[in-house]
XYZ file of N, CA, C and O in Angstrom:
860
model
N -52.129 61.139 -27.496
C -53.155 60.744 -28.457
C -53.626 59.333 -28.213
O -54.791 59.025 -28.219
N -52.725 58.521 -27.962
C -53.081 57.111 -27.706
C -53.868 56.985 -26.431
O -54.821 56.223 -26.306
N -53.473 57.777 -25.450
C -54.164 57.722 -24.165
C -55.601 58.139 -24.321
O -56.508 57.549 -23.747
N -55.847 59.144 -25.091
C -57.217 59.593 -25.290
C -58.037 58.548 -26.014
O -59.212 58.331 -25.740
N -57.397 57.860 -27.006
C -58.126 56.816 -27.729
C -58.497 55.662 -26.812
O -59.578 55.106 -26.884
N -57.577 55.265 -25.921
C -57.886 54.184 -24.975
C -58.988 54.607 -24.025
O -59.810 53.804 -23.622
N -58.994 55.892 -23.667
C -60.033 56.371 -22.754
C -61.373 56.350 -23.438
O -62.394 55.954 -22.859
N -61.384 56.829 -24.712
C -62.641 56.855 -25.425
C -63.072 55.451 -25.834
O -64.261 55.158 -25.887
N -62.142 54.573 -26.148
C -62.459 53.198 -26.590
C -61.773 52.188 -25.658
O -60.631 51.760 -25.924
N -62.336 51.864 -24.518
C -61.699 50.906 -23.569
C -61.594 49.529 -24.194
O -62.336 49.173 -25.103
N -60.644 48.700 -23.723
C -60.451 47.338 -24.294
C -61.714 46.503 -24.134
O -62.405 46.571 -23.114
N -61.990 45.700 -25.141
C -63.177 44.833 -25.134
C -62.844 43.520 -24.428
O -61.996 42.738 -24.888
N -63.431 43.265 -23.251
C -63.191 42.044 -22.448
C -64.315 41.025 -22.576
O -64.428 40.089 -21.799
N -65.189 41.260 -23.542
C -66.307 40.329 -23.702
C -65.816 38.958 -24.107
O -66.399 37.936 -23.769
N -64.692 38.915 -24.842
C -64.141 37.617 -25.257
C -63.698 36.804 -24.063
O -63.897 35.599 -23.978
N -63.066 37.450 -23.102
C -62.616 36.738 -21.892
C -63.804 36.192 -21.128
O -63.780 35.076 -20.629
N -64.886 36.987 -21.029
C -66.069 36.518 -20.308
C -66.693 35.334 -21.009
O -67.179 34.392 -20.386
N -66.663 35.346 -22.344
C -67.260 34.221 -23.082
C -66.448 32.965 -22.880
O -66.985 31.866 -22.748
N -65.098 33.150 -22.911
C -64.257 31.977 -22.715
C -64.467 31.345 -21.353
O -64.397 30.137 -21.183
N -64.719 32.114 -20.298
C -64.908 31.593 -18.939
C -66.335 31.185 -18.674
O -66.683 30.836 -17.560
N -67.195 31.311 -19.729
C -68.572 30.894 -19.551
C -69.395 31.907 -18.805
O -70.500 31.599 -18.347
N -68.887 33.021 -18.635
C -69.631 34.034 -17.938
C -69.702 33.816 -16.438
O -70.522 34.423 -15.762
N -68.852 32.870 -15.866
C -68.876 32.574 -14.432
C -67.740 33.294 -13.735
O -66.637 33.381 -14.279
N -68.010 33.734 -12.539
C -66.927 34.358 -11.786
C -65.900 33.327 -11.364
O -66.166 32.122 -11.360
N -64.706 33.712 -10.970
C -63.661 32.757 -10.564
C -64.089 31.843 -9.419
O -63.725 30.668 -9.378
N -64.865 32.341 -8.470
C -65.297 31.515 -7.351
C -66.155 30.346 -7.825
O -66.033 29.213 -7.349
N -67.030 30.611 -8.801
C -67.892 29.547 -9.329
C -67.079 28.510 -10.072
O -67.342 27.301 -10.004
N -66.062 28.987 -10.795
C -65.207 28.046 -11.504
C -64.462 27.128 -10.523
O -64.346 25.923 -10.742
N -63.960 27.665 -9.454
C -63.268 26.865 -8.440
C -64.207 25.834 -7.825
O -63.825 24.679 -7.586
N -65.453 26.244 -7.558
C -66.421 25.320 -6.972
C -66.737 24.178 -7.934
O -66.874 23.015 -7.533
N -66.849 24.506 -9.224
C -67.134 23.473 -10.221
C -65.985 22.478 -10.312
O -66.192 21.249 -10.365
N -64.776 22.990 -10.342
C -63.615 22.110 -10.397
C -63.529 21.222 -9.150
O -63.199 20.035 -9.226
N -63.841 21.797 -7.975
C -63.818 21.004 -6.744
C -64.875 19.914 -6.766
O -64.637 18.774 -6.347
N -66.059 20.227 -7.303
C -67.128 19.232 -7.395
C -66.742 18.110 -8.346
O -66.998 16.926 -8.089
N -66.109 18.479 -9.438
C -65.673 17.455 -10.385
C -64.606 16.549 -9.760
O -64.607 15.339 -9.962
N -63.698 17.158 -8.993
C -62.657 16.361 -8.336
C -63.270 15.416 -7.301
O -62.876 14.248 -7.188
N -64.266 15.908 -6.557
C -64.927 15.052 -5.575
C -65.685 13.910 -6.244
O -65.688 12.768 -5.752
N -66.321 14.201 -7.360
C -67.042 13.162 -8.090
C -66.081 12.095 -8.596
O -66.363 10.879 -8.531
N -64.938 12.531 -9.098
C -63.945 11.559 -9.574
C -63.418 10.719 -8.414
O -63.240 9.486 -8.532
N -63.160 11.359 -7.285
C -62.686 10.612 -6.111
C -63.751 9.630 -5.621
O -63.446 8.504 -5.222
N -65.018 10.069 -5.654
C -66.125 9.192 -5.262
C -66.187 7.955 -6.155
O -66.324 6.822 -5.678
N -66.092 8.179 -7.444
C -66.139 7.053 -8.374
C -64.972 6.099 -8.145
O -65.126 4.875 -8.207
N -63.803 6.660 -7.847
C -62.632 5.821 -7.593
C -62.818 4.987 -6.327
O -62.521 3.784 -6.306
N -63.332 5.637 -5.278
C -63.565 4.913 -4.033
C -64.632 3.824 -4.204
O -64.534 2.734 -3.632
N -65.672 4.125 -4.981
C -66.712 3.133 -5.231
C -66.154 1.926 -5.970
O -66.459 0.767 -5.639
N -65.294 2.180 -6.942
C -64.670 1.077 -7.678
C -63.795 0.233 -6.747
O -63.804 -1.004 -6.809
N -63.036 0.907 -5.881
C -62.202 0.177 -4.929
C -63.046 -0.663 -3.982
O -62.697 -1.810 -3.655
N -64.169 -0.084 -3.532
C -65.056 -0.813 -2.626
C -65.643 -2.043 -3.315
O -65.706 -3.128 -2.715
N -66.060 -1.900 -4.554
C -66.616 -3.030 -5.295
C -65.565 -4.117 -5.490
O -65.853 -5.315 -5.344
N -64.334 -3.718 -5.803
C -63.273 -4.705 -5.974
C -62.949 -5.408 -4.658
O -62.731 -6.628 -4.616
N -62.946 -4.634 -3.562
C -62.671 -5.228 -2.250
C -63.765 -6.215 -1.855
O -63.488 -7.303 -1.334
N -65.027 -5.846 -2.112
C -66.141 -6.742 -1.801
C -66.051 -8.017 -2.625
O -66.296 -9.126 -2.132
N -65.690 -7.886 -3.904
C -65.555 -9.068 -4.758
C -64.403 -9.951 -4.282
O -64.521 -11.189 -4.238
N -63.276 -9.334 -3.894
C -62.139 -10.107 -3.392
C -62.500 -10.836 -2.103
O -62.119 -12.005 -1.907
N -63.235 -10.161 -1.208
C -63.621 -10.794 0.049
C -64.582 -11.956 -0.192
O -64.494 -12.998 0.462
N -65.500 -11.783 -1.136
C -66.434 -12.857 -1.454
C -65.686 -14.067 -2.018
O -65.973 -15.218 -1.651
N -64.708 -13.827 -2.868
C -63.901 -14.933 -3.394
C -63.096 -15.601 -2.277
O -62.960 -16.829 -2.246
N -62.551 -14.784 -1.369
C -61.797 -15.335 -0.233
C -62.690 -16.202 0.647
O -62.298 -17.287 1.082
N -63.907 -15.720 0.909
C -64.838 -16.474 1.744
C -65.188 -17.808 1.098
O -65.212 -18.854 1.763
N -65.446 -17.795 -0.206
C -65.773 -19.038 -0.899
C -64.587 -19.990 -0.913
O -64.734 -21.203 -0.706
N -63.395 -19.446 -1.125
C -62.195 -20.287 -1.153
C -61.921 -20.889 0.221
O -61.577 -22.075 0.334
N -62.100 -20.091 1.273
C -61.874 -20.592 2.627
C -62.874 -21.685 2.980
O -62.514 -22.708 3.568
N -64.138 -21.466 2.616
C -65.159 -22.486 2.879
C -64.830 -23.779 2.140
O -64.967 -24.876 2.703
N -64.382 -23.657 0.908
C -64.030 -24.846 0.127
C -62.839 -25.575 0.749
O -62.820 -26.807 0.831
N -61.843 -24.815 1.208
C -60.669 -25.434 1.829
C -61.038 -26.130 3.132
O -60.499 -27.201 3.444
N -61.957 -25.534 3.904
C -62.392 -26.161 5.158
C -63.116 -27.471 4.873
O -62.886 -28.493 5.541
N -63.993 -27.459 3.877
C -64.713 -28.682 3.516
C -63.755 -29.761 3.030
O -63.903 -30.938 3.363
N -62.759 -29.357 2.251
C -61.776 -30.332 1.769
C -60.958 -30.899 2.925
O -60.643 -32.095 2.952
N -60.614 -30.045 3.907
C -59.857 -30.520 5.069
C -60.689 -31.507 5.895
O -60.171 -32.523 6.378
N -61.976 -31.197 6.049
C -62.858 -32.121 6.766
C -62.938 -33.465 6.057
O -62.887 -34.523 6.691
N -63.063 -33.415 4.747
C -63.172 -34.648 3.978
C -61.877 -35.456 4.070
O -61.914 -36.691 4.184
N -60.739 -34.769 4.028
C -59.467 -35.478 4.169
C -59.363 -36.131 5.540
O -58.855 -37.254 5.674
N -59.854 -35.429 6.575
C -59.849 -36.018 7.912
C -60.713 -37.265 7.985
O -60.328 -38.267 8.596
N -61.891 -37.211 7.350
C -62.760 -38.385 7.322
C -62.099 -39.535 6.567
O -62.162 -40.693 6.995
N -61.475 -39.194 5.444
C -60.818 -40.229 4.650
C -59.711 -40.911 5.451
O -59.571 -42.141 5.429
N -58.915 -40.105 6.170
C -57.826 -40.673 6.967
C -58.374 -41.578 8.070
O -57.814 -42.647 8.344
N -59.477 -41.155 8.713
C -60.067 -41.962 9.781
C -60.598 -43.283 9.237
O -60.412 -44.347 9.836
N -61.259 -43.214 8.091
C -61.815 -44.436 7.496
C -60.692 -45.389 7.098
O -60.791 -46.606 7.295
N -59.617 -44.851 6.544
C -58.483 -45.690 6.161
C -57.901 -46.409 7.378
O -57.473 -47.571 7.284
N -57.845 -45.729 8.506
C -57.326 -46.348 9.726
C -58.249 -47.462 10.215
O -57.792 -48.465 10.772
N -59.553 -47.293 10.006
C -60.519 -48.265 10.525
C -60.800 -49.416 9.565
O -61.392 -50.421 9.981
N -60.416 -49.285 8.321
C -60.700 -50.346 7.353
C -60.126 -51.701 7.767
O -60.815 -52.730 7.636
N -58.877 -51.786 8.280
C -58.384 -53.096 8.726
C -59.232 -53.710 9.839
O -59.368 -54.938 9.905
N -59.808 -52.869 10.692
C -60.677 -53.388 11.760
C -61.912 -54.034 11.148
O -62.319 -55.142 11.531
N -62.513 -53.369 10.183
C -63.693 -53.930 9.522
C -63.347 -55.210 8.763
O -64.120 -56.171 8.761
N -62.174 -55.213 8.129
C -61.759 -56.412 7.396
C -61.613 -57.601 8.330
O -62.095 -58.709 8.031
N -60.957 -57.396 9.464
C -60.762 -58.491 10.412
C -62.070 -58.922 11.062
O -62.262 -60.102 11.365
N -62.964 -57.966 11.275
C -64.261 -58.323 11.837
C -65.040 -59.193 10.851
O -65.699 -60.174 11.251
N -64.954 -58.860 9.568
C -65.616 -59.672 8.557
C -65.018 -61.077 8.525
O -65.746 -62.080 8.433
N -63.691 -61.166 8.631
C -63.055 -62.488 8.644
C -63.477 -63.282 9.865
O -63.682 -64.501 9.800
N -63.611 -62.607 11.003
C -64.022 -63.292 12.227
C -65.437 -63.844 12.081
O -65.728 -64.966 12.535
N -66.328 -63.086 11.457
C -67.694 -63.571 11.255
C -67.721 -64.758 10.295
O -68.477 -65.725 10.502
N -66.908 -64.694 9.256
C -66.852 -65.812 8.316
C -66.283 -67.055 8.991
O -66.771 -68.177 8.766
N -65.270 -66.870 9.830
C -64.689 -68.006 10.539
C -65.656 -68.566 11.571
O -65.651 -69.776 11.851
N -66.507 -67.721 12.144
C -67.449 -68.181 13.162
C -68.457 -69.163 12.587
O -68.983 -70.026 13.303
N -68.745 -69.039 11.308
C -69.714 -69.948 10.692
C -69.183 -71.384 10.619
O -69.959 -72.331 10.542
N -67.875 -71.520 10.658
C -67.274 -72.852 10.584
C -66.502 -73.201 11.851
O -65.727 -74.164 11.851
N -66.683 -72.404 12.894
C -65.935 -72.645 14.138
C -66.429 -73.907 14.813
O -67.637 -74.188 14.856
N -65.492 -74.684 15.357
C -65.823 -75.919 16.053
C -66.131 -75.669 17.523
O -66.770 -76.495 18.175
N -65.647 -74.565 18.046
C -65.876 -74.255 19.458
C -66.065 -72.756 19.617
O -65.643 -71.961 18.763
N -66.687 -72.381 20.722
C -66.930 -70.973 21.002
C -65.644 -70.245 21.330
O -65.521 -69.035 21.136
N -64.639 -70.985 21.829
C -63.385 -70.339 22.228
C -62.675 -69.717 21.026
O -62.106 -68.627 21.125
N -62.722 -70.375 19.868
C -62.077 -69.813 18.683
C -62.779 -68.539 18.234
O -62.138 -67.587 17.782
N -64.094 -68.494 18.388
C -64.845 -67.277 18.046
C -64.467 -66.145 18.983
O -64.275 -64.999 18.560
N -64.356 -66.467 20.263
C -63.985 -65.443 21.250
C -62.592 -64.906 20.948
O -62.341 -63.700 21.032
N -61.685 -65.777 20.580
C -60.327 -65.338 20.259
C -60.328 -64.412 19.042
O -59.604 -63.409 19.012
N -61.147 -64.731 18.038
C -61.208 -63.875 16.856
C -61.762 -62.503 17.157
O -61.214 -61.485 16.713
N -62.839 -62.450 17.934
C -63.430 -61.162 18.296
C -62.476 -60.357 19.175
O -62.342 -59.141 19.033
N -61.776 -61.037 20.080
C -60.810 -60.357 20.943
C -59.670 -59.775 20.119
O -59.181 -58.674 20.409
N -59.243 -60.489 19.075
C -58.189 -59.964 18.207
C -58.651 -58.703 17.485
O -57.894 -57.734 17.336
N -59.900 -58.699 17.026
C -60.443 -57.505 16.366
C -60.521 -56.343 17.342
O -60.199 -55.193 16.997
N -60.927 -56.622 18.564
C -61.017 -55.559 19.575
C -59.641 -54.977 19.875
O -59.484 -53.751 20.004
N -58.636 -55.836 19.971
C -57.276 -55.338 20.208
C -56.790 -54.485 19.038
O -56.099 -53.475 19.232
N -57.139 -54.894 17.820
C -56.764 -54.098 16.653
C -57.439 -52.733 16.690
O -56.818 -51.712 16.358
N -58.700 -52.704 17.101
C -59.401 -51.417 17.208
C -58.731 -50.534 18.264
O -58.576 -49.319 18.059
N -58.323 -51.121 19.377
C -57.655 -50.336 20.420
C -56.346 -49.751 19.913
O -56.031 -48.581 20.176
N -55.588 -50.551 19.187
C -54.328 -50.046 18.623
C -54.588 -48.915 17.637
O -53.870 -47.900 17.620
N -55.602 -49.088 16.806
C -55.949 -48.045 15.837
C -56.399 -46.773 16.552
O -56.024 -45.658 16.159
N -57.197 -46.936 17.594
C -57.664 -45.769 18.353
C -56.498 -45.036 19.001
O -56.467 -43.798 19.038
N -55.506 -45.780 19.495
C -54.327 -45.147 20.090
C -53.570 -44.315 19.053
O -53.119 -43.202 19.350
N -53.432 -44.847 17.853
C -52.729 -44.099 16.804
C -53.485 -42.838 16.411
O -52.876 -41.831 16.027
N -54.797 -42.882 16.524
C -55.616 -41.717 16.174
C -55.790 -40.753 17.340
O -56.456 -39.721 17.206
N -55.189 -41.078 18.473
C -55.306 -40.199 19.639
C -56.601 -40.341 20.394
O -56.977 -39.447 21.157
N -57.297 -41.462 20.210
C -58.574 -41.697 20.892
C -58.297 -42.469 22.181
O -57.654 -43.526 22.159
N -58.772 -41.954 23.298
C -58.583 -42.594 24.592
C -59.930 -42.746 25.295
O -60.807 -41.877 25.164
N -60.117 -43.838 26.057
C -61.392 -44.014 26.764
C -61.497 -43.093 27.975
O -60.496 -42.717 28.587
N -62.715 -42.733 28.296
C -62.985 -41.913 29.477
C -63.014 -42.824 30.710
O -63.704 -43.843 30.710
N -62.270 -42.459 31.749
C -62.282 -43.234 32.988
C -63.621 -43.041 33.693
O -64.101 -41.914 33.816
N -64.200 -44.142 34.168
C -65.545 -44.037 34.732
C -65.673 -44.741 36.074
O -65.819 -44.091 37.113
N -65.660 -46.082 36.083
C -65.973 -46.859 37.279
C -64.999 -46.520 38.408
O -63.782 -46.557 38.236
N -65.580 -46.158 39.554
C -64.782 -45.786 40.718
C -64.395 -44.324 40.751
O -63.897 -43.854 41.771
N -64.617 -43.595 39.664
C -64.271 -42.181 39.605
C -65.439 -41.323 40.091
O -66.581 -41.782 40.155
N -65.124 -40.086 40.431
C -66.167 -39.123 40.767
C -66.886 -38.692 39.484
O -66.280 -38.543 38.437
N -68.195 -38.517 39.584
C -68.978 -38.105 38.412
C -68.547 -36.721 37.960
O -68.481 -35.778 38.752
N -68.233 -36.602 36.665
C -67.813 -35.335 36.069
C -68.755 -35.035 34.905
O -68.719 -35.715 33.882
N -69.614 -34.023 35.046
C -70.571 -33.735 33.963
C -69.910 -33.347 32.655
O -70.562 -33.363 31.614
N -68.628 -33.015 32.696
C -67.934 -32.646 31.469
C -67.665 -33.850 30.583
O -67.573 -33.716 29.355
N -67.535 -35.052 31.189
C -67.208 -36.248 30.411
C -68.150 -37.411 30.693
O -68.057 -38.442 30.037
N -69.047 -37.261 31.690
C -69.962 -38.343 32.052
C -71.415 -37.890 31.862
O -71.735 -36.702 32.028
N -72.261 -38.855 31.564
C -73.700 -38.617 31.467
C -74.404 -39.640 32.353
O -74.338 -40.840 32.095
N -75.046 -39.158 33.426
C -75.717 -40.052 34.375
C -77.068 -40.472 33.811
O -77.927 -39.640 33.551
N -77.231 -41.766 33.616
C -78.514 -42.278 33.128
C -79.295 -42.965 34.245
O -80.464 -43.314 34.061
N -78.656 -43.145 35.412
C -79.335 -43.783 36.538
C -78.579 -43.462 37.820
O -77.355 -43.293 37.805
N -79.319 -43.373 38.924
C -78.723 -43.207 40.248
C -79.116 -44.398 41.118
O -80.260 -44.863 41.046
N -78.174 -44.851 41.911
C -78.404 -46.022 42.755
C -78.062 -45.682 44.203
O -76.965 -45.208 44.490
N -79.016 -45.915 45.099
C -78.801 -45.617 46.510
C -77.896 -46.682 47.125
O -78.107 -47.879 46.936
N -76.887 -46.224 47.857
C -75.956 -47.140 48.491
C -75.194 -46.427 49.597
O -74.979 -45.217 49.532
N -74.818 -47.209 50.619
C -73.952 -46.716 51.691
C -72.517 -47.181 51.508
O -71.633 -46.787 52.274
N -72.281 -48.017 50.523
C -70.958 -48.595 50.327
C -70.007 -47.658 49.600
O -68.790 -47.864 49.648
N -70.548 -46.651 48.921
C -69.717 -45.706 48.174
C -70.193 -44.289 48.456
O -71.383 -44.069 48.684
N -69.279 -43.315 48.437
C -69.685 -41.920 48.632
C -70.612 -41.461 47.506
O -70.495 -41.931 46.365
N -71.535 -40.574 47.813
C -72.412 -40.040 46.763
C -71.591 -39.406 45.639
O -70.596 -38.736 45.874
N -72.034 -39.649 44.413
C -71.318 -39.106 43.272
C -70.287 -40.047 42.681
O -69.687 -39.726 41.644
N -70.108 -41.213 43.307
C -69.170 -42.197 42.770
C -69.836 -42.977 41.641
O -70.997 -43.356 41.735
N -69.099 -43.223 40.584
C -69.636 -43.982 39.453
C -69.555 -45.471 39.776
O -68.473 -46.009 40.032
N -70.704 -46.137 39.765
C -70.783 -47.549 40.119
C -70.664 -48.465 38.906
O -70.128 -49.571 39.015
N -71.181 -48.039 37.776
C -71.171 -48.888 36.588
C -71.139 -48.013 35.343
O -71.576 -46.856 35.357
N -70.599 -48.593 34.278
C -70.530 -47.913 32.982
C -71.409 -48.665 31.989
O -71.169 -49.840 31.708
N -72.422 -47.985 31.482
C -73.347 -48.605 30.533
C -72.815 -48.483 29.101
O -72.823 -49.455 28.340
N -72.353 -47.288 28.738
C -71.768 -47.043 27.416
C -70.454 -46.302 27.625
O -70.436 -45.258 28.283
N -69.345 -46.816 27.100
C -68.053 -46.143 27.313
C -67.987 -44.812 26.574
O -68.626 -44.616 25.534
N -67.192 -43.911 27.124
C -66.963 -42.624 26.486
C -65.545 -42.540 25.953
O -64.659 -43.299 26.371
N -65.320 -41.604 25.033
C -64.010 -41.490 24.397
C -63.625 -40.023 24.238
O -64.478 -39.153 24.069
N -62.297 -39.785 24.287
C -61.727 -38.466 24.080
C -60.819 -38.509 22.858
O -60.199 -39.535 22.574
N -60.747 -37.400 22.141
C -59.762 -37.220 21.078
C -58.857 -36.081 21.511
O -59.217 -34.909 21.415
N -57.693 -36.435 22.027
C -56.846 -35.420 22.633
C -57.516 -34.877 23.883
O -57.860 -35.623 24.796
N -57.745 -33.570 23.918
C -58.445 -32.939 25.030
C -59.916 -32.672 24.718
O -60.618 -32.068 25.521
N -60.382 -33.129 23.580
C -61.766 -32.876 23.163
C -62.613 -34.119 23.373
O -62.197 -35.238 23.066
N -63.806 -33.917 23.928
C -64.712 -35.030 24.193
C -65.356 -35.490 22.897
O -65.985 -34.712 22.186
N -65.180 -36.782 22.594
C -65.809 -37.362 21.412
C -67.198 -37.882 21.750
O -68.157 -37.668 21.005
N -67.331 -38.585 22.886
C -68.624 -39.079 23.353
C -68.567 -39.240 24.858
O -67.598 -39.780 25.394
N -69.586 -38.743 25.544
C -69.630 -38.863 26.995
C -69.942 -40.302 27.404
O -70.670 -41.016 26.708
N -69.388 -40.720 28.521
C -69.662 -42.057 29.040
C -71.000 -42.041 29.781
O -71.261 -41.155 30.602
N -71.857 -43.018 29.487
C -73.146 -43.147 30.159
C -72.958 -44.059 31.372
O -72.529 -45.216 31.211
N -73.268 -43.539 32.553
C -72.883 -44.226 33.785
C -74.028 -44.268 34.794
O -75.030 -43.558 34.663
N -73.826 -45.147 35.805
C -74.716 -45.245 36.966
C -73.975 -44.630 38.145
O -72.831 -45.003 38.429
N -74.631 -43.705 38.854
C -73.979 -42.919 39.894
C -74.590 -43.244 41.253
O -75.807 -43.429 41.381
N -73.722 -43.329 42.263
C -74.182 -43.603 43.628
C -74.777 -42.345 44.244
O -74.336 -41.226 43.979
N -75.802 -42.570 45.092
C -76.359 -41.466 45.852
C -76.704 -41.955 47.247
O -76.882 -43.153 47.486
N -76.826 -41.011 48.164
C -77.099 -41.350 49.559
C -78.524 -41.889 49.688
O -79.453 -41.355 49.084
N -78.695 -42.977 50.465
C -80.051 -43.520 50.629
C -80.988 -42.487 51.238
O -80.599 -41.697 52.099
N -82.226 -42.492 50.798
C -83.215 -41.566 51.332
C -83.649 -42.006 52.728
O -83.370 -43.118 53.169
N -84.365 -41.131 53.441
C -84.809 -41.444 54.806
C -85.768 -42.624 54.803
O -85.724 -43.484 55.684
N -86.650 -42.725 53.824
C -87.601 -43.826 53.756
C -86.881 -45.156 53.583
O -87.232 -46.161 54.196
N -85.848 -45.132 52.750
C -85.084 -46.360 52.533
C -84.381 -46.777 53.810
O -84.346 -47.952 54.170
N -83.811 -45.807 54.534
C -83.135 -46.123 55.783
C -84.111 -46.671 56.816
O -83.810 -47.623 57.536
N -85.333 -46.074 56.896
C -86.332 -46.555 57.844
C -86.796 -47.956 57.487
O -87.087 -48.780 58.355
N -86.888 -48.244 56.184
C -87.338 -49.563 55.754
C -86.273 -50.614 56.036
O -86.588 -51.775 56.330
N -85.005 -50.231 55.971
C -83.930 -51.186 56.199
C -83.721 -51.445 57.681
O -83.231 -52.512 58.069
N -84.104 -50.497 58.555
C -83.874 -50.664 59.988
C -84.635 -51.853 60.562
O -84.053 -52.682 61.275
N -85.957 -52.034 60.318
C -86.653 -53.221 60.840
C -86.075 -54.522 60.303
O -86.005 -55.511 61.015
N -85.640 -54.515 59.038
C -85.056 -55.733 58.496
C -83.779 -56.090 59.235
O -83.523 -57.254 59.542
N -82.969 -55.069 59.543
C -81.743 -55.335 60.293
C -82.063 -55.827 61.697
O -81.420 -56.735 62.224
N -83.128 -55.253 62.318
C -83.510 -55.688 63.661
C -84.005 -57.122 63.639
O -83.666 -57.930 64.506
N -84.818 -57.445 62.623
C -85.304 -58.829 62.518
C -84.159 -59.798 62.307
O -84.136 -60.898 62.856
N -83.197 -59.375 61.529
C -82.030 -60.236 61.304
C -81.274 -60.466 62.606
O -80.849 -61.584 62.915
N -81.134 -59.408 63.408
C -80.448 -59.557 64.684
C -81.234 -60.448 65.631
O -80.657 -61.272 66.371
N -82.587 -60.302 65.634
C -83.414 -61.142 66.500
C -83.299 -62.609 66.107
O -83.190 -63.499 66.958
N -83.327 -62.866 64.804
C -83.187 -64.249 64.352
C -81.840 -64.799 64.737
O -81.703 -65.950 65.174
N -80.810 -63.964 64.617
C -79.470 -64.417 64.964
C -79.368 -64.724 66.443
O -78.810 -65.743 66.847
N -79.970 -63.846 67.297
C -79.929 -64.100 68.732
C -80.739 -65.339 69.083
O -80.379 -66.130 69.953
N -81.864 -65.533 68.387
C -82.677 -66.721 68.641
C -81.931 -67.992 68.280
O -81.998 -68.990 68.991
N -81.215 -67.945 67.164
C -80.428 -69.106 66.781
C -79.334 -69.393 67.786
O -79.060 -70.546 68.139
N -78.711 -68.327 68.294
C -77.658 -68.518 69.292
C -78.231 -69.119 70.572
O -77.632 -70.005 71.189
N -79.423 -68.645 70.965
C -80.041 -69.170 72.189
C -80.418 -70.633 72.001
O -80.249 -71.467 72.902
N -80.950 -70.962 70.813
C -81.332 -72.351 70.551
C -80.116 -73.259 70.571
O -80.153 -74.371 71.110
N -79.025 -72.797 70.027
C -77.813 -73.595 70.029
C -77.294 -73.796 71.448
O -76.839 -74.868 71.831
N -77.404 -72.727 72.271
C -76.941 -72.857 73.659
C -77.791 -73.831 74.432
O -77.299 -74.633 75.217
N -79.120 -73.795 74.222
C -80.010 -74.712 74.932
C -79.752 -76.148 74.511
O -79.735 -77.079 75.309
N -79.502 -76.334 73.213
C -79.225 -77.675 72.718
C -77.941 -78.208 73.294
O -77.849 -79.373 73.705
N -76.983 -77.362 73.399
C -75.723 -77.796 73.986
C -75.873 -78.138 75.450
O -75.254 -79.079 75.970
N -76.771 -77.413 76.191
C -76.986 -77.706 77.609
C -77.638 -79.078 77.791
O -77.289 -79.846 78.685
N -78.622 -79.411 76.933
C -79.285 -80.703 77.045
C -78.302 -81.820 76.718
O -78.324 -82.889 77.331
N -77.469 -81.591 75.736
C -76.505 -82.622 75.388
C -75.527 -82.860 76.505
O -75.073 -83.997 76.729
N -75.179 -81.814 77.256
C -74.277 -81.994 78.388
C -74.934 -82.809 79.460
O -74.299 -83.629 80.126
């Protein structure tokens, strides 16, 4: 009897369909997956925004620390040089009442020695120039001078000294560099040398003739 009633009146599943929204299971799975992806997207976006903000703060902090380090370096350098300026000022004041130039020279020389000592403590060393081979890494040629007395490329004079800080170039030395005389210069010097030799031979001949007459 019960079986016949179930056959004639099958169970009502409309409630289950209403509860599921009328969507098949596959659609429900897709919706849940989309929601999970959206949540993951939002989480990743938040992480990215936080990372970008942290990096921006790091960049600003690093820039500030670099500027502060530079300023501290400048302050330390100025502190080292202040005694040099003080002594130079004293030397100028003493020069106004100096009785002789020698006392002024001694005062300026003392200031220069103090500057050299200060430069040594700061790791500043002069660039070697005169007599050295020209090195474009530490020298700046402002003039070339033709000569046979020195090999081409030899530094003949230093116009402005150069300085190094450790292995780093602080200022290049401005120098005069030797170069080989040009052909025109050599041709111009040849007649002068010949004339000099002729004059010398003439003088020797005149001296010999004078000595003969005296005999």
